[in-house]
Coordinates of C-alpha atoms in Angstrom, one line a residue:
M61 CA 0.0 0.0 0.0
E62 CA 3.0 2.3 0.3
N63 CA 3.3 2.8 -3.4
I64 CA -0.3 3.7 -4.1
A65 CA -0.6 6.7 -6.5
G66 CA -1.3 9.9 -4.6
Q67 CA 0.6 9.0 -1.4
N68 CA 3.7 11.0 -0.5
N69 CA 7.0 9.4 -1.5
T70 CA 9.2 8.3 1.4
L71 CA 12.0 10.3 -0.2
K72 CA 10.1 13.5 -0.2
W73 CA 12.0 14.9 2.8
A74 CA 15.3 13.9 1.4
V75 CA 14.5 15.8 -1.8
N76 CA 13.3 18.8 0.0
I77 CA 16.4 18.9 2.2
S78 CA 18.6 18.5 -0.9
V79 CA 16.9 21.4 -2.6
V80 CA 17.3 23.6 0.5
L81 CA 21.0 22.7 0.7
L82 CA 21.6 23.6 -3.0
V83 CA 19.8 26.9 -2.6
V84 CA 21.9 27.8 0.5
A85 CA 25.1 26.7 -1.3
W86 CA 24.3 29.2 -4.1
L87 CA 22.9 31.9 -1.8
I88 CA 25.9 32.1 0.6
P89 CA 28.5 33.4 -1.9
T90 CA 25.9 35.8 -3.4
V91 CA 25.2 37.3 0.0
G92 CA 28.9 37.5 0.6
L93 CA 29.5 39.5 -2.5
F94 CA 26.6 41.8 -1.8
V95 CA 27.9 42.6 1.7
S96 CA 31.5 43.0 0.6
S97 CA 30.4 45.4 -2.1
F98 CA 29.5 47.9 0.6
R99 CA 32.5 47.4 2.9
D100 CA 35.7 49.4 3.1
R101 CA 38.7 47.9 1.3
D102 CA 40.8 47.6 4.5
Q103 CA 38.1 45.8 6.4
I104 CA 37.5 43.3 3.6
T105 CA 41.2 42.4 3.7
A106 CA 41.2 42.1 7.5
S107 CA 38.0 40.0 8.0
G108 CA 35.4 38.0 6.3
W109 CA 32.0 39.3 5.2
W110 CA 30.2 37.2 7.9
V111 CA 31.7 39.5 10.7
A112 CA 30.9 42.7 8.8
P113 CA 28.5 44.0 11.6
F114 CA 31.3 43.8 14.2
S115 CA 34.4 45.8 14.9
V116 CA 37.6 44.9 13.0
E117 CA 41.1 45.3 14.2
L118 CA 43.2 47.1 11.6
T119 CA 46.8 48.4 11.7
F120 CA 47.9 51.9 10.7
R121 CA 50.9 54.0 10.6
T122 CA 51.2 57.8 11.1
R123 CA 53.5 60.4 12.7
G124 CA 53.1 62.3 15.9
D125 CA 52.8 65.7 14.2
A126 CA 51.9 67.9 17.1
T127 CA 54.2 70.8 17.9
P128 CA 57.1 69.8 20.2
T129 CA 57.5 71.6 23.6
Q130 CA 60.4 71.6 25.9
D131 CA 60.0 70.4 29.5
G132 CA 63.4 70.9 31.3
D133 CA 65.9 68.6 29.5
L134 CA 63.2 66.7 27.6
W135 CA 61.4 67.5 24.4
V136 CA 57.7 66.5 24.6
I137 CA 55.1 65.9 21.9
E138 CA 51.5 65.3 23.0
G139 CA 48.3 64.9 21.1
N140 CA 45.8 62.4 19.8
I141 CA 46.9 59.8 17.3
F142 CA 43.5 59.9 15.6
D143 CA 43.9 63.6 14.8
T144 CA 47.3 63.2 12.9
A145 CA 47.3 64.1 9.3
E146 CA 47.8 60.6 7.8
V147 CA 44.9 58.9 9.6
A148 CA 42.5 61.8 10.5
E149 CA 40.1 61.1 7.6
T150 CA 39.9 57.4 8.6
F151 CA 38.9 58.1 12.1
E152 CA 36.5 61.0 11.6
S153 CA 33.7 59.2 13.6
G154 CA 35.9 58.9 16.7
D155 CA 34.6 55.5 17.6
A156 CA 37.9 53.5 17.3
T157 CA 40.0 52.1 20.2
I158 CA 43.7 51.6 20.3
T159 CA 44.7 48.0 21.2
G160 CA 48.4 48.2 20.8
F161 CA 51.2 50.3 19.2
G162 CA 54.8 49.9 18.0
V163 CA 57.7 51.6 16.4
T164 CA 58.3 49.2 13.5
A165 CA 56.2 47.9 10.7
R166 CA 57.1 44.3 11.7
A167 CA 55.5 44.7 15.1
P168 CA 52.8 47.4 14.8
D169 CA 51.1 46.2 18.1
E170 CA 54.3 45.4 20.0
F171 CA 53.3 47.4 23.1
P172 CA 49.8 47.2 24.7
A173 CA 47.8 50.5 24.8
G174 CA 48.7 52.6 27.9
T175 CA 52.2 51.2 28.3
E176 CA 55.5 52.9 27.5
G177 CA 57.7 51.8 24.6
E178 CA 61.2 52.9 23.4
T179 CA 61.7 54.3 20.0
R180 CA 64.7 53.7 17.7
D181 CA 66.3 57.0 18.7
G182 CA 66.0 56.3 22.4
G183 CA 62.8 58.3 23.0
L184 CA 59.8 57.0 25.0
L185 CA 56.4 56.7 23.5
T186 CA 53.0 56.0 25.2
V187 CA 49.8 55.6 23.3
N188 CA 46.5 55.2 25.3
A189 CA 43.4 53.4 24.2
D190 CA 41.6 56.6 23.5
G191 CA 44.3 57.7 21.1
S192 CA 46.1 60.2 23.3
Y193 CA 49.9 59.8 23.1
R194 CA 53.0 61.3 24.7
F195 CA 56.5 61.2 23.2
T196 CA 59.5 62.3 25.2
S197 CA 63.1 62.5 24.0
T198 CA 66.4 64.2 25.1
E199 CA 67.0 65.3 21.5
E200 CA 64.9 67.8 19.7
P201 CA 62.5 66.0 17.3
D202 CA 62.6 66.8 13.6
D203 CA 59.7 68.6 11.8
R204 CA 58.0 65.3 10.8
G205 CA 57.6 63.9 14.3
P206 CA 58.1 60.3 15.5
R207 CA 56.8 57.4 13.3
V208 CA 54.0 55.5 15.1
Y209 CA 52.4 52.2 14.2
F210 CA 49.3 51.1 15.9
A211 CA 46.4 48.6 15.9
A212 CA 42.9 49.9 16.5
E213 CA 39.5 48.3 16.8
T214 CA 37.5 50.1 14.1
P215 CA 33.7 50.1 13.9
P216 CA 32.0 48.5 10.9
S217 CA 32.1 50.7 7.9
F218 CA 29.6 50.5 5.1
T219 CA 30.0 52.9 2.1
L220 CA 28.7 53.5 -1.4
D221 CA 32.2 54.6 -2.6
N222 CA 32.7 51.3 -4.4
Y223 CA 29.5 51.8 -6.4
R224 CA 30.5 55.4 -7.1
T225 CA 33.9 54.2 -8.4
I226 CA 32.2 51.8 -10.8
L227 CA 29.3 53.9 -12.0
T228 CA 31.3 57.2 -12.4
S229 CA 34.3 55.6 -14.1
D230 CA 35.3 57.2 -17.4
N231 CA 33.5 55.6 -20.4
M232 CA 31.6 53.1 -18.3
D233 CA 28.4 54.1 -20.1
R234 CA 30.2 53.4 -23.4
A235 CA 31.3 50.0 -22.1
F236 CA 27.7 49.2 -21.1
I237 CA 26.5 50.0 -24.7
N238 CA 29.3 47.9 -26.1
T239 CA 28.3 45.0 -24.0
L240 CA 24.8 45.2 -25.3
T241 CA 26.2 45.6 -28.8
V242 CA 28.1 42.3 -28.4
T243 CA 25.5 40.3 -26.4
I244 CA 22.3 40.9 -28.3
P245 CA 23.5 39.9 -31.8
A246 CA 25.6 37.1 -30.3
T247 CA 22.4 35.7 -28.8
I248 CA 20.1 36.2 -31.8
I249 CA 22.4 34.9 -34.6
P250 CA 23.1 31.4 -33.2
I251 CA 19.4 31.0 -32.3
L252 CA 18.4 31.7 -35.9
I253 CA 21.0 29.4 -37.4
A254 CA 20.5 26.6 -34.8
A255 CA 16.7 26.7 -35.3
F256 CA 17.0 25.9 -39.0
A257 CA 19.7 23.2 -38.4
A258 CA 17.7 21.6 -35.6
Y259 CA 14.6 21.3 -37.7
A260 CA 16.6 19.7 -40.5
L261 CA 18.2 17.2 -38.2
A262 CA 14.9 16.4 -36.5
W263 CA 12.4 16.1 -39.3
M264 CA 14.3 16.0 -42.7
E265 CA 15.8 12.8 -44.1
F266 CA 19.1 13.2 -45.9
P267 CA 22.4 11.2 -46.1
G268 CA 24.8 11.8 -43.2
R269 CA 22.3 13.1 -40.8
G270 CA 23.3 10.7 -38.0
L271 CA 27.0 11.6 -38.5
L272 CA 26.2 15.3 -38.2
I273 CA 24.4 14.8 -35.0
A274 CA 27.3 12.8 -33.6
V275 CA 29.7 15.6 -34.6
I276 CA 27.6 18.2 -32.9
V277 CA 27.5 16.2 -29.7
G278 CA 31.2 15.8 -29.9
L279 CA 31.7 19.6 -30.3
L280 CA 30.0 20.1 -27.0
V281 CA 33.1 18.9 -25.1
V282 CA 35.6 20.9 -27.1
P283 CA 37.0 23.7 -24.9
L284 CA 36.7 27.1 -26.5
Q285 CA 40.3 28.0 -25.4
L286 CA 41.5 25.4 -27.9
A287 CA 40.0 27.4 -30.8
L288 CA 40.8 31.0 -29.9
V289 CA 44.1 31.4 -31.7
P290 CA 43.2 29.5 -34.9
L291 CA 39.9 31.3 -35.1
L292 CA 41.5 34.7 -34.6
N293 CA 44.0 33.9 -37.4
L294 CA 41.1 32.9 -39.6
H295 CA 39.3 36.2 -38.8
N296 CA 42.5 38.2 -39.6
R297 CA 42.8 36.4 -43.0
I298 CA 39.2 37.1 -44.0
G299 CA 39.3 40.7 -42.9
I300 CA 37.1 40.8 -39.8
G301 CA 40.0 40.5 -37.3
Q302 CA 39.4 42.2 -34.0
S303 CA 35.9 43.7 -34.5
F304 CA 32.3 43.4 -33.4
V305 CA 31.6 41.2 -36.4
G306 CA 34.5 39.0 -35.4
I307 CA 33.2 38.5 -31.8
W308 CA 29.7 37.9 -33.0
M309 CA 30.9 35.1 -35.2
A310 CA 33.1 33.7 -32.4
H311 CA 30.2 33.6 -30.0
T312 CA 28.0 32.1 -32.7
G313 CA 30.5 29.3 -33.4
F314 CA 31.0 28.5 -29.7
G315 CA 27.3 28.6 -29.0
L316 CA 25.9 26.6 -32.0
P317 CA 26.7 23.0 -30.8
L318 CA 24.6 23.4 -27.6
A319 CA 21.9 25.4 -29.4
I320 CA 21.5 22.8 -32.1
Y321 CA 21.6 19.9 -29.6
L322 CA 19.0 21.5 -27.3
L323 CA 16.6 22.6 -30.1
R324 CA 16.9 19.3 -32.0
N325 CA 16.0 17.3 -28.9
Y326 CA 13.0 19.5 -28.3
M327 CA 11.7 19.4 -31.9
V328 CA 12.0 15.6 -32.1
G329 CA 9.6 15.4 -29.2
L330 CA 6.9 17.5 -30.9
P331 CA 3.8 15.5 -32.1
R332 CA 4.5 13.9 -35.4
D333 CA 0.8 14.0 -36.4
I334 CA 0.8 17.8 -36.5
I335 CA 3.7 17.9 -38.9
E336 CA 2.4 15.1 -41.1
G337 CA -1.0 16.7 -41.2
A338 CA 0.6 20.0 -42.4
K339 CA 2.4 18.1 -45.2
V340 CA -0.8 16.4 -46.3
D341 CA -2.4 19.9 -46.5
G342 CA 0.4 20.9 -48.9
A343 CA 2.6 23.0 -46.5
T344 CA 6.3 23.3 -47.4
D345 CA 9.1 22.6 -45.0
F346 CA 9.6 26.4 -44.6
Q347 CA 6.0 26.9 -43.8
I348 CA 5.9 24.1 -41.3
F349 CA 9.1 25.5 -39.7
T350 CA 7.8 29.1 -39.4
K351 CA 4.2 28.5 -38.6
I352 CA 4.3 25.3 -36.5
I353 CA 7.8 24.4 -35.2
L354 CA 9.0 27.8 -34.1
P355 CA 5.9 28.7 -32.0
L356 CA 5.9 25.3 -30.4
S357 CA 9.6 25.4 -29.7
F358 CA 9.6 28.7 -27.9
P359 CA 10.5 27.2 -24.5
A360 CA 13.6 25.7 -25.9
L361 CA 14.5 28.9 -27.8
A362 CA 14.0 30.9 -24.6
S363 CA 16.1 28.5 -22.4
F364 CA 19.0 28.7 -24.8
A365 CA 18.7 32.5 -25.1
I366 CA 19.1 32.7 -21.3
F367 CA 22.3 30.7 -21.4
Q368 CA 23.8 32.4 -24.4
F369 CA 22.9 35.9 -23.0
L370 CA 24.5 35.1 -19.7
W371 CA 27.6 33.6 -21.2
T372 CA 28.2 36.5 -23.6
W373 CA 27.3 39.2 -21.1
N374 CA 29.8 37.9 -18.5
D375 CA 32.5 36.9 -21.0
L376 CA 36.0 38.3 -20.5
L377 CA 38.3 35.9 -22.4
V378 CA 36.6 36.0 -25.8
A379 CA 36.2 39.8 -25.6
K380 CA 39.9 40.3 -24.8
V381 CA 40.8 38.2 -27.8
F382 CA 38.3 39.3 -30.5
L383 CA 37.8 43.0 -29.6
P384 CA 40.3 45.9 -30.1
S385 CA 42.1 47.0 -27.0
D386 CA 41.1 50.7 -27.4
D387 CA 38.8 52.2 -24.8
A388 CA 36.0 52.8 -27.3
S389 CA 35.5 49.1 -28.0
R390 CA 35.8 47.7 -24.4
V391 CA 32.9 45.8 -22.9
M392 CA 32.1 46.1 -19.1
T393 CA 34.1 43.0 -18.1
V394 CA 37.2 44.2 -19.8
K395 CA 36.7 47.8 -18.6
I396 CA 36.4 46.5 -15.0
A397 CA 39.3 44.1 -15.2
D398 CA 41.8 46.5 -16.9
D399 CA 40.9 49.9 -15.6
L400 CA 39.4 49.3 -12.1
L401 CA 41.0 46.2 -10.9
G402 CA 44.4 46.3 -12.7
S403 CA 46.6 43.3 -13.5
R404 CA 46.6 41.8 -10.0
G405 CA 42.9 42.3 -9.2
G406 CA 43.4 42.7 -5.5
D407 CA 40.6 45.1 -4.7
W408 CA 37.8 42.8 -3.5
G409 CA 35.5 45.7 -2.8
I410 CA 35.6 46.8 -6.4
L411 CA 35.4 43.2 -7.6
A412 CA 32.3 42.5 -5.6
T413 CA 30.6 45.8 -6.6
A414 CA 31.4 45.2 -10.2
A415 CA 29.8 41.7 -10.0
F416 CA 26.5 43.3 -8.8
V417 CA 26.6 46.2 -11.2
S418 CA 27.1 43.8 -14.2
I419 CA 24.6 41.2 -13.0
G420 CA 21.6 43.5 -13.2
V421 CA 20.7 43.0 -16.8
P422 CA 21.2 39.2 -16.8
V423 CA 19.1 38.8 -13.7
L424 CA 16.3 40.8 -15.4
V425 CA 16.5 38.6 -18.5
F426 CA 16.6 35.4 -16.4
F427 CA 13.5 36.2 -14.4
T428 CA 11.7 37.4 -17.5
M429 CA 12.2 34.1 -19.3
Q430 CA 12.9 31.6 -16.4
R431 CA 9.5 29.9 -16.7
Y432 CA 10.6 28.5 -20.0
L433 CA 14.0 27.3 -18.7
V434 CA 13.0 24.0 -17.1
R435 CA 10.7 23.1 -20.0
G436 CA 13.4 23.7 -22.5
L437 CA 16.1 21.8 -20.5
L438 CA 13.8 18.7 -20.2
A439 CA 13.4 18.6 -23.9
G440 CA 13.7 15.1 -25.2
S441 CA 14.2 13.5 -21.8
V442 CA 10.7 11.9 -21.7
K443 CA 9.0 10.1 -24.6

């Protein structure tokens, strides 16, 4: 009686738990990027995004730049470390607390706050938890003041500076338009070609059809990196080189195997009676394709369009190879990688912000067409 139709499957809870785990696994890094996009660069380097609401211990260096005064045989410099020129802007809120200080970069918190430490030139330095400091020396200090290193518990800092950097970057609007210029044709062209090819492979009889299907399946596993240099050499020989036409053709070539495979599987599953009835009524293959096959295949077309749009929008490698390196031709991914992150890409705040700025349009496309995604992906899986 356990397998009677309509009763809950014993594996229902396992399925539900698996789905929840998968959602959490994808959600955690997304939340991490979102939180990091609002954090200060130094705090991102010092701690993970999960402790963003709490204070972070950071190390700084500055100089005691208060005016020296003479007290008997000693020269004295007194002031507040948070008001010194090198760090005053960082501590404008006044909520930080000194945890330790030092006189060398190798040990910035060598001495606990409130204790006395000896400087390299024999002077004595005391830095208190509230930032007040006192430096004494038998020799007159120079105009720059003593070098001080310190560690401070800084309050959580959230800012929109990363978004301002991305959105106000020179020619970022141009890069956005270039990305659309690349992505839209590179999504439409392979769909048009693949739709015709998929119909032929699904419903037209001709010699070598099985071999063509096998070749297309084999091309799905060929890495695009393998074809970059030969394809670029071909483009240079035929005159399209590094251009928008060249990158359209490159994305079309790389996307066609999956497009044909996906659409062909979907079209094979369409009711044969409809197509045979249309042929009996005198419809040509082109009429069957445009008036019957295309409307019925919209879920598969939409699902591939989502994938192709996401791949081309987020692409960096193909854009670097097939587009000119001048600023007028850069897409957003290249603009962010070259101009904002640099060759080492160490600014995690900019990287996280760039991810959310560039993800806006793909997310809009995905949620607009996502209802067709599962139907298209399941094409041909059930007879």
